[in-house]
Each structure stands twice: as C-alpha cells, then as structure tokens.
XYZ file of C-alpha atoms in Angstrom:
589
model
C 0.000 0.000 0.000
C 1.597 3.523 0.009
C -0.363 6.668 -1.258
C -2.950 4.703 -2.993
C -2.512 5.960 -6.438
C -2.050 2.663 -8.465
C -2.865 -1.055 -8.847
C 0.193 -1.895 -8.278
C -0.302 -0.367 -4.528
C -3.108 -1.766 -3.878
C -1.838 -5.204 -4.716
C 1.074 -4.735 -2.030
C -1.839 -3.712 0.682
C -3.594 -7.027 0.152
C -0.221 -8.580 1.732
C -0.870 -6.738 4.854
C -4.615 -8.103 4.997
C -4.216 -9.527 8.362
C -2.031 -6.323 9.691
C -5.346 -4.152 7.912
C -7.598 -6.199 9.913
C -6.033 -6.723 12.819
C -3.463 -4.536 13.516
C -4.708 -1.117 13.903
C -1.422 0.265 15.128
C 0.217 -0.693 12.086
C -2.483 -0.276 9.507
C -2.638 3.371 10.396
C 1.374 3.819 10.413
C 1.831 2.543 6.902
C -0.830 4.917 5.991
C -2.931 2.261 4.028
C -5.116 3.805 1.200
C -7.035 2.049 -1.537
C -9.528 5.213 -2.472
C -7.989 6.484 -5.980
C -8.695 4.061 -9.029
C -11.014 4.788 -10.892
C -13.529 2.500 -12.435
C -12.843 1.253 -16.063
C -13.481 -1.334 -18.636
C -10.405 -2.555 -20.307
C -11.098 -4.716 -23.576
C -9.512 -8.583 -23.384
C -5.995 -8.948 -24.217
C -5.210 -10.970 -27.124
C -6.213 -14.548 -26.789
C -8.249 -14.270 -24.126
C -11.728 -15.020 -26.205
C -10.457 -17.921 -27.624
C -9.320 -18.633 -24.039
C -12.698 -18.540 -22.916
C -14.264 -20.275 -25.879
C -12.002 -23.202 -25.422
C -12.247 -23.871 -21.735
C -14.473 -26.716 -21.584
C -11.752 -28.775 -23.856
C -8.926 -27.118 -21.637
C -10.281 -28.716 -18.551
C -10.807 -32.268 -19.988
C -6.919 -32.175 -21.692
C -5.766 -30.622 -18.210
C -4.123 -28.184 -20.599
C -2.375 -25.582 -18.573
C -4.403 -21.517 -18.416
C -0.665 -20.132 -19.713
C -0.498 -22.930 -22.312
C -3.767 -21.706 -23.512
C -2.867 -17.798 -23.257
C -0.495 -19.125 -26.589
C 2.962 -17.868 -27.356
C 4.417 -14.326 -27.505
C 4.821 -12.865 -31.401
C 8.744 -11.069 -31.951
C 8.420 -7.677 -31.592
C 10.021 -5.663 -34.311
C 10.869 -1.854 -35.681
C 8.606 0.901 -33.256
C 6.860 -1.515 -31.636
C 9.717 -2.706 -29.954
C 11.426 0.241 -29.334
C 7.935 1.391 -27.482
C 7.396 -1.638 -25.547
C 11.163 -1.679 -24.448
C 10.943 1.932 -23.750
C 7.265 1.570 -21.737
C 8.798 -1.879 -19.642
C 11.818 0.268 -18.405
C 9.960 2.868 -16.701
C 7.209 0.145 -15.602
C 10.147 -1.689 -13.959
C 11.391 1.455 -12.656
C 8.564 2.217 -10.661
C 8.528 -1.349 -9.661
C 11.600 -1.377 -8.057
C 10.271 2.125 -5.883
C 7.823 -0.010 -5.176
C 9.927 -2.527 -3.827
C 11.259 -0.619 -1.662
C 8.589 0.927 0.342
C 7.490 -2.613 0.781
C 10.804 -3.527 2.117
C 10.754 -0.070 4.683
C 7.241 -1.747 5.444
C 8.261 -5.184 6.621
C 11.152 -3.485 8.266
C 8.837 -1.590 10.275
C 6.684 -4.190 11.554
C 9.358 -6.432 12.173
C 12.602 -4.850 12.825
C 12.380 -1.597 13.393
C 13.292 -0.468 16.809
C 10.387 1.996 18.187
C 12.682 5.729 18.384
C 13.120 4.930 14.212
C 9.383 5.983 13.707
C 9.562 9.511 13.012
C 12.589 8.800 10.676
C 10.486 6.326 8.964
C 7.660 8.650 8.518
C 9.783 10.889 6.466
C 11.899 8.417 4.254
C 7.971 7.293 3.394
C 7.046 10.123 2.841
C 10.356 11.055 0.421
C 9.614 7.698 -1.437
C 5.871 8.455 -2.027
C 6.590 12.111 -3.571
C 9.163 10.142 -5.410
C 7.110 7.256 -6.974
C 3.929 9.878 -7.461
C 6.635 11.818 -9.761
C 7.422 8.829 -11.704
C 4.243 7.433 -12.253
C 2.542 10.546 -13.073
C 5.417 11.879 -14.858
C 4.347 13.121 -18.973
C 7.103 10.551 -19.832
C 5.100 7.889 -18.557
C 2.209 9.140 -20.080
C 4.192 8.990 -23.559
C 5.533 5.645 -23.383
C 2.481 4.278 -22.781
C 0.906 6.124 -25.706
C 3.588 5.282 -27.679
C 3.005 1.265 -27.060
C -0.654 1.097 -27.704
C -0.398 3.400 -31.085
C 2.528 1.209 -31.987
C 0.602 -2.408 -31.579
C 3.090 -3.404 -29.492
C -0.173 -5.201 -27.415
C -1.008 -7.478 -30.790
C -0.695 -10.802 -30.934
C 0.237 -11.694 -26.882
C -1.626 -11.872 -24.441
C 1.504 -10.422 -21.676
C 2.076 -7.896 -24.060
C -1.156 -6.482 -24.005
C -2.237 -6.533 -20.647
C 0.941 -4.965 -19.668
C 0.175 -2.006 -21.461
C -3.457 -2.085 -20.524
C -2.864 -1.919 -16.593
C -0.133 0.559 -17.885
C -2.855 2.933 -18.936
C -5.204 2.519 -16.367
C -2.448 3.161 -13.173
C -1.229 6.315 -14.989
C -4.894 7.083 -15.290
C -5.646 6.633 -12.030
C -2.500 8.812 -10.631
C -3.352 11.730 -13.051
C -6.783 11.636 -12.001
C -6.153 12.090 -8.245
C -6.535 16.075 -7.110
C -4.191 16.572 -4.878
C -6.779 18.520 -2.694
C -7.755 15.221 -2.056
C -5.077 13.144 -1.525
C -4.050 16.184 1.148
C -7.381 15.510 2.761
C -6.966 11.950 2.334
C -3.441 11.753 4.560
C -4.679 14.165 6.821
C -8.295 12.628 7.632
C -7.048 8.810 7.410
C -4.625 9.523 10.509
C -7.695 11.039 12.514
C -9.299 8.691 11.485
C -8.092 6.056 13.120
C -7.040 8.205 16.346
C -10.913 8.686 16.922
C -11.459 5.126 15.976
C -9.142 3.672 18.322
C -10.402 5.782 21.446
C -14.285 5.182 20.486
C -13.413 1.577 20.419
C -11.710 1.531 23.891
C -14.503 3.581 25.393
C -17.378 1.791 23.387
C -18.549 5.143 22.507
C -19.761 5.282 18.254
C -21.045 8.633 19.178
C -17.599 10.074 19.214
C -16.525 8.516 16.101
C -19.281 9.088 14.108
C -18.966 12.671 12.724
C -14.934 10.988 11.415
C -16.863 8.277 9.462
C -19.437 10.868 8.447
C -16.109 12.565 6.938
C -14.484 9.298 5.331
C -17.644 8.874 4.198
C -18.175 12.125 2.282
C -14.659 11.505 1.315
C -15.060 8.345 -0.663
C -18.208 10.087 -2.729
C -16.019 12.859 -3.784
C -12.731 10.441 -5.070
C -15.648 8.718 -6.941
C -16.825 11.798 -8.676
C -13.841 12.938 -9.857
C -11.393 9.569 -10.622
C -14.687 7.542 -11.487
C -15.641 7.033 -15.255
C -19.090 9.037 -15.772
C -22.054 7.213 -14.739
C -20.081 4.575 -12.570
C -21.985 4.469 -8.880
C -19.798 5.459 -5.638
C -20.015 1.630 -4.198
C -19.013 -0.005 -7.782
C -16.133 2.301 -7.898
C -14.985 1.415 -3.840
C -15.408 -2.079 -5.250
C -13.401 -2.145 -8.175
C -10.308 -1.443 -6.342
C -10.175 -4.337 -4.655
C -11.724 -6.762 -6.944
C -11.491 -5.014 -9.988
C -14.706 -5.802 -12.542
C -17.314 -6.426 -9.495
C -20.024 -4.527 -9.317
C -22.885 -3.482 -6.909
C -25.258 -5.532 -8.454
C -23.320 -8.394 -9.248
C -22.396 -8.989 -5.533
C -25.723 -8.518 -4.486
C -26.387 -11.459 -6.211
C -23.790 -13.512 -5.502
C -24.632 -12.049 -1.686
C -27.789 -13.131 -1.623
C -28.103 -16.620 -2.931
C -25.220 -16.795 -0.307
C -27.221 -15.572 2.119
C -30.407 -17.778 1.424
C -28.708 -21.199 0.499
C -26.009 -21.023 3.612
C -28.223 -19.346 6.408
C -30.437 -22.552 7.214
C -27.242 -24.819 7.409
C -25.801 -22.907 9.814
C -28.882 -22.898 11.801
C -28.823 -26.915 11.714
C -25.302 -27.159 12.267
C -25.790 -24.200 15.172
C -28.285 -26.245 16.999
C -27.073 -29.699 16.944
C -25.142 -30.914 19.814
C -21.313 -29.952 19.529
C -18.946 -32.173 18.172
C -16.432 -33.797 21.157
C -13.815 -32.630 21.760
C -9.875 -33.485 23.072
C -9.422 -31.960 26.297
C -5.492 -30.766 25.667
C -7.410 -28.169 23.345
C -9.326 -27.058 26.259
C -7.433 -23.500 27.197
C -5.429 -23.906 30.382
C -5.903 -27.532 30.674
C -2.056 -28.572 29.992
C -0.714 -25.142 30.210
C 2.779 -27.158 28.903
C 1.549 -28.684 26.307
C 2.694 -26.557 23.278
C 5.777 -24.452 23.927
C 6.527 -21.459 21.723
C 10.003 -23.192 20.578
C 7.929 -26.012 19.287
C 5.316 -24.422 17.926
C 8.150 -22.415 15.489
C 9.540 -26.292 14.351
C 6.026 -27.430 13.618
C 5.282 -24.087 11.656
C 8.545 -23.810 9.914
C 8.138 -28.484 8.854
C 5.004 -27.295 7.665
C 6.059 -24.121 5.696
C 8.540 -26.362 4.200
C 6.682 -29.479 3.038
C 3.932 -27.133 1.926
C 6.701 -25.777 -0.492
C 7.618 -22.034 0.698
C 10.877 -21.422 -0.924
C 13.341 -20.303 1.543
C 16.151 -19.244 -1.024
C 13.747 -16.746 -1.917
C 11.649 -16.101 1.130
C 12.035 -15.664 5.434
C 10.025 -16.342 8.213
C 10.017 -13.978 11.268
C 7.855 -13.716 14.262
C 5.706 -10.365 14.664
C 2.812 -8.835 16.732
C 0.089 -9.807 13.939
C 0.987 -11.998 10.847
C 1.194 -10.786 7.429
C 2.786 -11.540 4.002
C 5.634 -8.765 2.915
C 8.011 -8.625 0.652
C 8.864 -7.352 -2.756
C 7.942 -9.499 -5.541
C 8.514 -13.259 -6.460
C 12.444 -13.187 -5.761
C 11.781 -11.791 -2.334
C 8.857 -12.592 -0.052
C 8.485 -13.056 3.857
C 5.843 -14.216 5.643
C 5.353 -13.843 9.841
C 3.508 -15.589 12.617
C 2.695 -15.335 16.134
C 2.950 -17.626 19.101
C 0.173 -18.438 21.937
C 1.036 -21.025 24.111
C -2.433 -21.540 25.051
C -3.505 -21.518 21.491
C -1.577 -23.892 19.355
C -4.166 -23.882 16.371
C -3.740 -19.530 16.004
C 0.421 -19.818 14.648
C -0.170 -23.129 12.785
C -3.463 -22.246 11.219
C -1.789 -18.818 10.456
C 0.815 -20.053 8.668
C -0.923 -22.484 6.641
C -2.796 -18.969 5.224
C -0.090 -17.290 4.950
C 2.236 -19.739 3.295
C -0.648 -19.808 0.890
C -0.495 -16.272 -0.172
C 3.277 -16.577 -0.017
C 3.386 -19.500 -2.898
C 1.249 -17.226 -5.053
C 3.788 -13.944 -4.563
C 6.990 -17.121 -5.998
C 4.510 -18.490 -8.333
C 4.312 -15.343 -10.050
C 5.779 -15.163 -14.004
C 9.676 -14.408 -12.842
C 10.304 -13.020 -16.505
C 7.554 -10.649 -16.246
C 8.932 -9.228 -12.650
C 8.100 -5.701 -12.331
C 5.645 -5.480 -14.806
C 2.017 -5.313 -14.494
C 1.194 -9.056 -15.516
C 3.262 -10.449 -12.614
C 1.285 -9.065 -9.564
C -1.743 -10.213 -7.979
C -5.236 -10.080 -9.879
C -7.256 -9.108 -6.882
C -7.657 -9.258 -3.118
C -10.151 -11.681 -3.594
C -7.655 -13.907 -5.932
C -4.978 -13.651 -3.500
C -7.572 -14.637 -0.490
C -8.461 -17.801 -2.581
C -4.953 -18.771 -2.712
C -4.365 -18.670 1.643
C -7.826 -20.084 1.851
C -7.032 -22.778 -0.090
C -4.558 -23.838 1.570
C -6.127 -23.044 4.938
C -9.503 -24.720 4.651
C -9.312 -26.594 1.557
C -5.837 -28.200 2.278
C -5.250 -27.578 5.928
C -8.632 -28.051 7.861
C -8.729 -31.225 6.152
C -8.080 -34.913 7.983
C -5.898 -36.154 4.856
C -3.490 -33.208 5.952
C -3.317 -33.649 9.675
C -2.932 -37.770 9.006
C 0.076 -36.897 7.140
C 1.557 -34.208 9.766
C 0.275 -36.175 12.928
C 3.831 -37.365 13.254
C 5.375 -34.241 13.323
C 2.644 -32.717 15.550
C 3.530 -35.727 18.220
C 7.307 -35.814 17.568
C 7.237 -31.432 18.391
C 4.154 -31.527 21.204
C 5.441 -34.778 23.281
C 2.221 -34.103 25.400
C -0.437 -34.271 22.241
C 1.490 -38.089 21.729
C 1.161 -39.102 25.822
C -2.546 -38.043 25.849
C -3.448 -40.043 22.515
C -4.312 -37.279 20.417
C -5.280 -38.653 16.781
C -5.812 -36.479 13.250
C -9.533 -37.257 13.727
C -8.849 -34.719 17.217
C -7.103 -32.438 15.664
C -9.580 -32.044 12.444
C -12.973 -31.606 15.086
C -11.104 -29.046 16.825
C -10.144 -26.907 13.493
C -13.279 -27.338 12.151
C -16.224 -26.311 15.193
C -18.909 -24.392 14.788
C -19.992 -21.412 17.204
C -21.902 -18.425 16.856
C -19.715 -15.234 17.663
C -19.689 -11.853 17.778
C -16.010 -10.802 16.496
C -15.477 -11.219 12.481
C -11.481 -12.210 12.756
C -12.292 -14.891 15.509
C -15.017 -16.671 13.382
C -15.106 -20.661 11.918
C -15.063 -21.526 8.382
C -18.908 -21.767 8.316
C -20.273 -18.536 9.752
C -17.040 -16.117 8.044
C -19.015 -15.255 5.086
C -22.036 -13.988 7.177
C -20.004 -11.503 8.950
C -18.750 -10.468 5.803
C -21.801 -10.200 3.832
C -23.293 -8.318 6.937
C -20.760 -5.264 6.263
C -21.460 -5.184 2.329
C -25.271 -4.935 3.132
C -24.371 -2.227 5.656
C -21.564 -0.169 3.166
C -23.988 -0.715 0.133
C -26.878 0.839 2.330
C -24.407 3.897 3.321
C -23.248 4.863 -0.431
C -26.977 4.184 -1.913
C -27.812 6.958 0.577
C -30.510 3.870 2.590
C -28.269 4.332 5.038
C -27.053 7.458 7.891
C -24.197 7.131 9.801
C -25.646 7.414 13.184
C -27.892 4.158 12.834
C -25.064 1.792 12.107
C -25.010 0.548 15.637
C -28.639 -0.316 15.585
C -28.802 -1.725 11.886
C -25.187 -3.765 12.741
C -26.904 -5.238 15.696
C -30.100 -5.734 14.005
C -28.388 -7.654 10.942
C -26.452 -9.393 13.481
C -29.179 -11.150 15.194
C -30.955 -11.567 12.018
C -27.657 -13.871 10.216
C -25.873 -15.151 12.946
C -29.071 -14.975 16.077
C -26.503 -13.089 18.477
C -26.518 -9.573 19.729
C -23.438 -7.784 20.286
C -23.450 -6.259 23.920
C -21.073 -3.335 23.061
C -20.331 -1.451 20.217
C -16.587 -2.555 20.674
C -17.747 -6.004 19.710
C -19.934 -4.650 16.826
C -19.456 -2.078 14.301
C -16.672 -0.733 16.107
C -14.561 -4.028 16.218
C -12.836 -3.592 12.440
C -10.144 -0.859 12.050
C -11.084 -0.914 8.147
C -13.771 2.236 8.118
C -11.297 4.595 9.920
C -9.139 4.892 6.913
C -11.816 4.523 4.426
C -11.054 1.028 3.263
C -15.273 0.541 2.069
C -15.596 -2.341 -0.519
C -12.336 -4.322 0.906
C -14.544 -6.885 3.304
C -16.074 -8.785 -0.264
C -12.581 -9.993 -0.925
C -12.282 -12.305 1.962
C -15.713 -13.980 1.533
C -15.148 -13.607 -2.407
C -11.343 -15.639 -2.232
C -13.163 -18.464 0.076
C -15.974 -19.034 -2.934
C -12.726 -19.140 -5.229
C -11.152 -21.199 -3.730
C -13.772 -23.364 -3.323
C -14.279 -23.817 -7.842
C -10.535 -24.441 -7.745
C -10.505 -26.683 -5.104
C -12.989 -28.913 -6.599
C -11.717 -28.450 -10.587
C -8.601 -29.617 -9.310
C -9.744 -32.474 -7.549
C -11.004 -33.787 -10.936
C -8.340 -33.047 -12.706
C -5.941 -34.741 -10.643
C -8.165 -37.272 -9.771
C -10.290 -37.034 -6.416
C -8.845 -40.353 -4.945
C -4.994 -39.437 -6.125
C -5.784 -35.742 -5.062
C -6.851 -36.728 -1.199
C -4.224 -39.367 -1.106
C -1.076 -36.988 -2.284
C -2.276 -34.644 0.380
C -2.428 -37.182 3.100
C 0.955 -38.921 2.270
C 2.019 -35.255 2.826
C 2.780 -35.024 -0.735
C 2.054 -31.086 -1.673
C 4.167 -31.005 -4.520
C 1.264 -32.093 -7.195
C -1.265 -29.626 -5.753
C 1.093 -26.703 -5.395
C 1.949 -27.025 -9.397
C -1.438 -27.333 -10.411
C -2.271 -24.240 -8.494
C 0.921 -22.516 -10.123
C 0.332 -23.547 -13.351
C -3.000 -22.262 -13.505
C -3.058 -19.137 -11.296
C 0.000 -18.308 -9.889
C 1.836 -17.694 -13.502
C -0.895 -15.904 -14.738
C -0.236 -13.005 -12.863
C -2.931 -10.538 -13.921
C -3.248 -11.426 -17.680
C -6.884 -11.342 -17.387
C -8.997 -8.610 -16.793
C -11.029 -9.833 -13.869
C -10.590 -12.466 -11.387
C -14.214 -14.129 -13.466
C -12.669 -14.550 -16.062
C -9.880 -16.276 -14.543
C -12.215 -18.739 -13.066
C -14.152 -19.241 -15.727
C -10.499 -20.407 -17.540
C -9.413 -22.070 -15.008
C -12.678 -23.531 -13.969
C -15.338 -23.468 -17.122
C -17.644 -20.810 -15.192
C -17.677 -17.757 -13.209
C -17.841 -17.452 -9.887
C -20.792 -19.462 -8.484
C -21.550 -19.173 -4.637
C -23.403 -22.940 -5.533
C -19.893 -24.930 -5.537
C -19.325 -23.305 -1.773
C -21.978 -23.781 -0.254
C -22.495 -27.404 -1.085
C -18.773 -27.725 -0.185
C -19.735 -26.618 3.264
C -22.425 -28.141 3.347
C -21.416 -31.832 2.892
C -18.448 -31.253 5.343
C -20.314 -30.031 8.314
C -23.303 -32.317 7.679
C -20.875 -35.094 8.145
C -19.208 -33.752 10.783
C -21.694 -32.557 12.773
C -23.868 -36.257 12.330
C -26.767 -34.190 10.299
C -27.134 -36.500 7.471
C-alpha cells in the first residue's frame, strides 16, 4: 500500500490483509489507502476469447491456463522500441515499489520503536518520489507510444501490460491533490478517533470521522470515477477489480439464502467432542513457543515455501511482505495456550506466499506479474487453509510431526480425527477475525449490506449501531453487547477502506471452484491421497500452473475462473462444499 494511487499499490496492501484487519497500530502507520482508481473497462488482451471459448476442452486435456494464453509474437521496428521503452519505466517504478514494501516489513518487524519519526519521512520522500514517476508526462508517452505502436497485438503479456499501464497512470493523473491532502490528513484522525471510540465503546464520538471518510469516498468517486459509474461499484473495483454493486448482491444473496439454514442446523445440533489438551489452560505445557516455530517452519517447508527466496520472522500480527517473487516473507505469532492460532496462520499465509513465488519471474516488475485481486490472492491462503489444511488427509500426514514437536499431544493419545474436530467447530460469535469456516461469510456479507446501504444513501451514519446489531441477530441470532464487539470491532472504516470486506468472503468461494476443478483433474482419490501422504508437490503445481503464472493477464478475477474452472464465480460450488463437510461432521445427514 503507500499513497494509494495505483494497482500496483493496492496489490502490495492485500499482503498486509491480516495487519489491515487486525493490527490497527500498524495499519494506520503505513498509511494504508485504496480510495484512488477509478472505475474502467479494459477490452480482453489478445487470446483471451479464444481462451474462454475453449475452456471446456482445456479442462478435460488438463491443458495448462498459460499454455492456452499461446505464445508471444517477436516484436520488431517501433513496436519494440515502445514496448522496451514503456517496460523500463514500468520496472522502474517497480523497483520504488519494492522498496517501500521492504521499509514496510522493516517496520513491523525490525524496526526499533525511536526509528518511527525517521520512517515517517523516508515514506514520505519515497511516495513524492514514486507519485513523480508514475505521473510523470514521460510515462504518459511511453504508454501512448506502445498502444499506437501495436506493441499489445498478438500476446496476451504484451497487451495486458500495457493495458494496466494505462489505467495506473490514469488513475494517478486523475487524483486532485486537494484530495489526496485531505486523504493523509483525515485517514490519521481517522483512526485516532477510531481507536479511542473503540476503547470507550462510545460510536457517538466517532461518528462525525466516518461521516467525513464517508463524504470523502463520494467525492474520489466523482472525480477519478468514469461518468455514470456508482460510488459503491467504484470502492469495489479497487479491490476486486470488474465487481459490481449488483453483481455482488447477487452472488450475496443466494449466499445468504442457500447457507443461512445450514448454519442454523449445524448451530443447533449438539457440539462435536472434543480433546481436552485443546481445552485452554488444561495442559498449560503442552505446546511451547520453541515447538510451535519447528512445527510451523516443517510445515512451511513441506507445503513448499521457498526459503532461497523467502524468510520467516515472528511479529505482533501476521502478514505476508516482501517485494515481488524473488523476495517474499511471511510472519507468525505464538500463543502457548492456542496452538491452532500460529499453525493455522501459517498455513494462510504460506498460501499467499506461494502465489507472490509463483508469479511469471520473466515478467517481474511489470504489471502481468502481480496479484489479480484481493479476492484472488484470499483464494490462494484459503485454499490452503480450509481446503488443504482443515482437512483430515493433511493432519494424518503431519500427525507425526505434531507428536514428535508436542510430546504431550502423543502421551494423551491425540489422533488427526482430534485435531480435524477441533479446526473445524462451529460457534456463533460476535467478532469477524475470531469466526469458523462456516459462519465467516455472514459476517462479511453483513458489512457489504451495511456499506452498500451507506453509499446508496438507505443508510445514515448514526444508525449503524442499531442496523449492525439488528443484521447481526438476524444472520448469525446473536446480539453484540457493546459497540466494541460490533461495528466498532474492524479498524477498516477509519481509513476509508469501504468495498475491501467482499474480498475475503469472495477468495473463500474461489477457492472453493478451484478446489474442486482440481480435484477432478488430478483425480479425487490421487488428489486426497497426495495430500495425506504429505505429498504437496502435485497440488502446489497445479495451483501454479493455472493461477500463480498468470499473474494478472486477465482482466477480472471471473474470467480467470471461468479459464481455469469453465464458469464464473458461483456461490453454488461453496456452499455445497460446506455443506457436505459439516453435515458429516456434525452427524446431520
């Protein structure tokens, strides 16, 4: 994230999700902003119909989504002198952009506490810096240049490259810097008043802020939005770029109606047993901080995180950091009363790290070889998380390691059946970041309805506690007691991050197509056995082949599914997925 003028930006803010969500102290000193890209259209890169035409024979062959993007024409006379020129300033910026994200993971990792004011300004150097380069008239002309020169025809990198070109430098030049003055200035109060309303469970006092960010977001949408876009599809598109209002409010709502009555079943039937070492304080020595860092780092390994090109550090809230594939760090925390928070953790995060390697290496620092969306880049640590590692094929093949590190788990008898109950129960709760794979999406799809309301003018500031509590008893049937545990509990609002909560509900539905195309392409039986032998190696290609390498080629994360997948995205294949699992689990069949 820095000043919130490109893509590219908001791509490296999507690595901090956790810190964003749960680290208000850091979210607000990296200055996270996401509220300058306008809304646009860009037309397929080359290939990309047939691409889509062709998927149905793609998926029986197993033919890889690169393979089908085809190969790259030669370049010749003023085409490549524009491309060559355009790519050098691209990369350029990129490796600005590097750096900031290196200052970044210094500073929630390293840095000692009397460097902060230091920081502040060799951020604030850097942004003037990068907002000079990409808004310079140079940029402007190289990119100009390539598109008049058809540099774009006849490949599909080619092409996108220059079409996220254009629409970052039109989103930077679009930006009054009125704004982006108000921006710094009200995002820093903003979470000042946030922070003290939240400790003193008082909205009242932070209301007339949000009433502000607010008012904010309507005005970057009237000036950097194309005309007739609406304020909430603009907010949208910069996280999950191509979604729309209505389009979520579809995919929302059948949500909404198909998943609500399983979670009442699964709510009200007797809770699955559990092992008592999981019950908090009941072998206070059971899982020592030292061992929990072997487990974690066995597990990073076999899950195939690249240490040549990658670390592993401890810090207050985890995040993935770093500065492209060559260089990318992931981070954990430790609570000795809470093995399942660090091993869970890194599952996810290892997940989003294997995307940043599994990005196109020859395309580094251009546009094609960054993230597609938040919600893309969710998929790929939920994945991992729920698909791979809430599953009992994946804790039958690390049960070994899990007894040879926690010599306690081994005395008491615990077994991977254990271990999967206890990742996978059910409970009704209050806090979004604390919630089980089956009621996430509710808490999520409670703050769209509530953010939709506020930008469609349904909605006034001041009745968001009564509306949050109202929606909360409606989805989930419990009440929050205190603002601090309702719509006060995310730090997200207080720097104007509105349409970012539909990416983590949105990568979970993702990751549920993949999950199951890739089960029949590799074979369901050969696909459950590799993962319970411990054998990652055959998933983690299939997953690179088709989406890591792909980078951004194509112009919305639909589209990407529908290539990798034969359809969009389809809130059907998730649900059922639930469904079936906590059926079983929970004896409902």
């Amino acid at each position: 994230g820095g000043g919130g003028t490109a893509t590219r930006r908001q791509m490296r803010a999507l690595l901090r999700r956790v810190v964003v969500a749960s680290c208000p102290a850091a979210a607000a000193s990296s200055a996270v902003r996401h509220a300058a890209v306008p809304l646009r259209r860009p037309a397929a890169p080359f290939g990309l119909a047939r691409v889509s035409a062709a998927r149905l024979s793609r998926r029986e062959h197993g033919m890889s989504t690169i393979a089908a993007l085809g190969t790259s024409a030669p370049l010749t006379g003023d085409a490549a002198t524009a491309y060559d020129a355009l790519t050098t300033r691209l990369r350029k910026l990129a490796d600005l952009d590097a750096v900031e994200a290196t200052l970044q993971w210094d500073e929630l990792v390293m840095m000692p506490d009397g460097a902060a004011e230091a920081r502040g300004r060799q951020k604030a150097a850097l942004a003037e810096l990068k907002h000079g380069e990409a808004t310079s008239a140079e940029m402007g002309a190289a990119i100009a240049f390539a598109e008049t020169s058809g540099a774009g025809e006849g490949c599909a990198w080619r092409a996108a490259n220059i079409r996220d070109a254009r629409r970052d430098y039109d989103d930077a030049v679009r930006v009054p810097a009125s704004l982006k003055a108000r921006e710094a200035e009200l995002g820093a109060r903003g979470y000042a008043a946030w922070h003290k309303s939240r400790e003193a469970n008082d909205f009242e006092s932070f209301a007339p802020v949000l009433k502000e960010l607010v008012a904010l977001r309507k005005e970057f949408a009237a000036a950097c939005a194309d005309e007739g876009v609406k304020t909430y599809d603009y907010l949208l598109d910069q996280f999950e770029r191509g979604m729309t209002t209505q389009r979520l409010s579809e995919i929302f709502g059948e949500l909404r109606r198909s998943l609500a009555p399983v979670i009442k079943n699964v709510l009200e039937a007797p809770p699955i047993e559990q092992h008592p070492i999981f019950a908090p304080g009941a072998f206070p020595d059971a899982f020592p901080e030292e061992a929990q860092e072997r487990f974690c780092r066995a597990v990073a390994t076999r899950m195939g995180f690249c240490f040549d090109t990658g670390r592993f550090d401890t810090s207050v809230h985890p995040f993935t950091g770093g500065s492209g594939p060559f260089d990318v760090r992931i981070t954990t925390r430790y609570d000795e009363s809470n093995f399942m928070d660090a091993a869970m953790g890194v599952i996810h995060e290892v997940g989003h790290a294997l995307y940043e390697q599994g990005l196109n290496k020859d395309q580094d620092g251009l546009p094609v070889a960054r993230a597609l969306s938040m919600g893309i880049h969710e998929s790929q640590s939920l994945f991992w998380e729920r698909y791979v590692g809430q599953s009992l094929e994946f804790w039958e093949a690390n049960l070994p390691a899990f007894h040879e590190n926690f010599p306690v788990a081994a005395e008491q008898g615990v077994t991977a059946l254990d271990v999967y109950r206890f990742v996978n129960k059910a409970t009704a709760g209050f806090i979004r970041v604390d919630a089980d794979e089956l009621t996430y999406s509710m808490h999520v799809v409670l703050r769209f309805e509530l953010e939709r309301a506020l930008f469609e003018n349904e909605l006034d500031v001041d009745d968001l506690p009564r509306a949050w509590n109202e929606k909360m008893t409606e989805l989930l049937g419990v009440t929050p007691e205190t603002d601090a545990k309702g719509v006060l509990q995310d730090v997200h609002w207080s720097d104007g991050s509105f349409g970012y909560f539909p990416s983590y509900t949105l990568g979970a539905m993702y990751a549920a197509q993949f999950f199951r195309t890739a089960r029949e392409e590799l074979g369901e039986s050969k696909f459950d056995d590799a993962i319970k032998s411990g054998d990652f190696s055959r998933v983690r290609n299939w997953l690179r082949d088709k989406i890591h390498a792909v980078g951004s080629v194509y112009p919305s994360a639909d589209e990407l599914c529908l290539a990798v997948t034969g359809s969009r995205l389809d809130p059907s294949v998730y649900v059922a997925f639930l469904e079936k699992k906590y059926k079983t689990l929970y004896g409902l069949e």
